Amino acid sequence: MQNKNDFSERELVETLLSAELTKPYQEMDADFVKECSDFLVRLDGYQPSLSERDVAERVKKISSSRISRRKRLVRRLSLISACLAAAIVAVNLITWD
């Protein structure tokens, strides 16, 4: 159960967080935003379901799959370009005669 002190702390943190979030993205302090949001979550009594290490592993896995998708896209575009170039050469050879 929350007491009056918790409510005033929550209100203060929410005000500070709102002020920080209204800043342009480049000026925003991401660490401060994270600390405020973590404080609010702890104040509500929630426990994080993932550890920082688990989150880092998931981010790494997602970013590596994104890279492999990009590599596949580049390979496909290269293959299409090569086929197109071969077709242009073949048409030029046929029409050159």
Tab-separated table of C-alpha atoms in Angstrom:
chain	number	residue	atom	x	y	z
A	1	MET	CA	0.000	0.000	0.000
A	2	GLN	CA	1.298	3.427	-0.879
A	3	ASN	CA	1.603	6.156	1.670
A	4	LYS	CA	1.448	9.929	1.188
A	5	ASN	CA	5.243	10.185	0.861
A	6	ASP	CA	5.277	7.604	-1.953
A	7	PHE	CA	2.600	9.594	-3.773
A	8	SER	CA	4.596	12.839	-3.593
A	9	GLU	CA	7.767	11.046	-4.736
A	10	ARG	CA	5.848	9.461	-7.596
A	11	GLU	CA	4.386	12.821	-8.602
A	12	LEU	CA	7.836	14.446	-8.548
A	13	VAL	CA	9.427	11.667	-10.622
A	14	GLU	CA	6.548	11.731	-13.123
A	15	THR	CA	6.939	15.503	-13.488
A	16	LEU	CA	10.695	15.202	-14.020
A	17	LEU	CA	10.204	12.368	-16.497
A	18	SER	CA	7.578	14.316	-18.448
A	19	ALA	CA	9.883	17.333	-18.611
A	20	GLU	CA	12.737	15.177	-19.896
A	21	LEU	CA	10.532	13.504	-22.518
A	22	THR	CA	9.427	16.854	-23.945
A	23	LYS	CA	13.025	17.674	-24.900
A	24	PRO	CA	14.231	17.001	-28.457
A	25	TYR	CA	15.556	13.483	-28.920
A	26	GLN	CA	19.193	14.592	-29.210
A	27	GLU	CA	19.055	16.477	-25.895
A	28	MET	CA	17.194	13.800	-23.933
A	29	ASP	CA	19.148	11.992	-21.206
A	30	ALA	CA	18.387	8.309	-21.805
A	31	ASP	CA	19.973	7.204	-18.525
A	32	PHE	CA	17.800	9.625	-16.556
A	33	VAL	CA	14.662	8.420	-18.366
A	34	LYS	CA	15.602	4.800	-17.600
A	35	GLU	CA	16.255	5.560	-13.935
A	36	CYS	CA	12.912	7.352	-13.586
A	37	SER	CA	10.990	4.576	-15.289
A	38	ASP	CA	12.779	1.907	-13.218
A	39	PHE	CA	11.939	3.829	-10.042
A	40	LEU	CA	8.267	4.046	-11.003
A	41	VAL	CA	8.152	0.339	-11.793
A	42	ARG	CA	9.745	-0.549	-8.437
A	43	LEU	CA	7.385	1.832	-6.661
A	44	ASP	CA	4.437	-0.033	-8.179
A	45	GLY	CA	5.879	-3.273	-6.826
A	46	TYR	CA	6.693	-4.932	-10.154
A	47	GLN	CA	9.758	-7.093	-10.500
A	48	PRO	CA	11.527	-7.212	-13.858
A	49	SER	CA	10.963	-10.544	-15.570
A	50	LEU	CA	14.256	-10.372	-17.492
A	51	SER	CA	17.694	-9.629	-16.205
A	52	GLU	CA	19.929	-7.056	-17.891
A	53	ARG	CA	21.985	-9.929	-19.332
A	54	ASP	CA	18.887	-11.579	-20.852
A	55	VAL	CA	17.842	-8.287	-22.424
A	56	ALA	CA	21.344	-7.774	-23.879
A	57	GLU	CA	21.311	-11.298	-25.350
A	58	ARG	CA	17.919	-10.724	-26.977
A	59	VAL	CA	19.003	-7.396	-28.441
A	60	LYS	CA	22.145	-9.022	-29.836
A	61	LYS	CA	20.103	-11.845	-31.387
A	62	ILE	CA	17.623	-9.433	-32.976
A	63	SER	CA	20.341	-7.167	-34.370
A	64	SER	CA	22.298	-10.135	-35.791
A	65	SER	CA	19.193	-11.459	-37.564
A	66	ARG	CA	18.634	-8.000	-39.028
A	67	ILE	CA	22.191	-8.049	-40.413
A	68	SER	CA	21.684	-11.459	-41.994
A	69	ARG	CA	18.489	-10.196	-43.648
A	70	ARG	CA	20.450	-7.302	-45.093
A	71	LYS	CA	23.109	-9.671	-46.392
A	72	ARG	CA	20.447	-11.802	-48.098
A	73	LEU	CA	18.922	-8.696	-49.648
A	74	VAL	CA	22.306	-7.574	-50.979
A	75	ARG	CA	22.950	-11.048	-52.435
A	76	ARG	CA	19.557	-11.087	-54.150
A	77	LEU	CA	20.061	-7.615	-55.579
A	78	SER	CA	23.528	-8.608	-56.806
A	79	LEU	CA	22.145	-11.706	-58.508
A	80	ILE	CA	19.343	-9.728	-60.164
A	81	SER	CA	21.840	-7.096	-61.335
A	82	ALA	CA	24.138	-9.765	-62.761
A	83	CYS	CA	21.243	-11.411	-64.634
A	84	LEU	CA	20.118	-8.051	-65.967
A	85	ALA	CA	23.656	-7.216	-67.116
A	86	ALA	CA	23.962	-10.617	-68.846
A	87	ALA	CA	20.630	-10.066	-70.594
A	88	ILE	CA	21.723	-6.616	-71.815
A	89	VAL	CA	24.997	-8.048	-73.153
A	90	ALA	CA	23.106	-10.879	-74.898
A	91	VAL	CA	20.665	-8.434	-76.507
A	92	ASN	CA	23.550	-6.211	-77.650
A	93	LEU	CA	25.372	-9.209	-79.166
A	94	ILE	CA	22.255	-10.343	-80.993
A	95	THR	CA	21.432	-6.901	-82.377
A	96	TRP	CA	25.054	-6.058	-83.243
A	97	ASP	CA	25.127	-8.449	-86.170
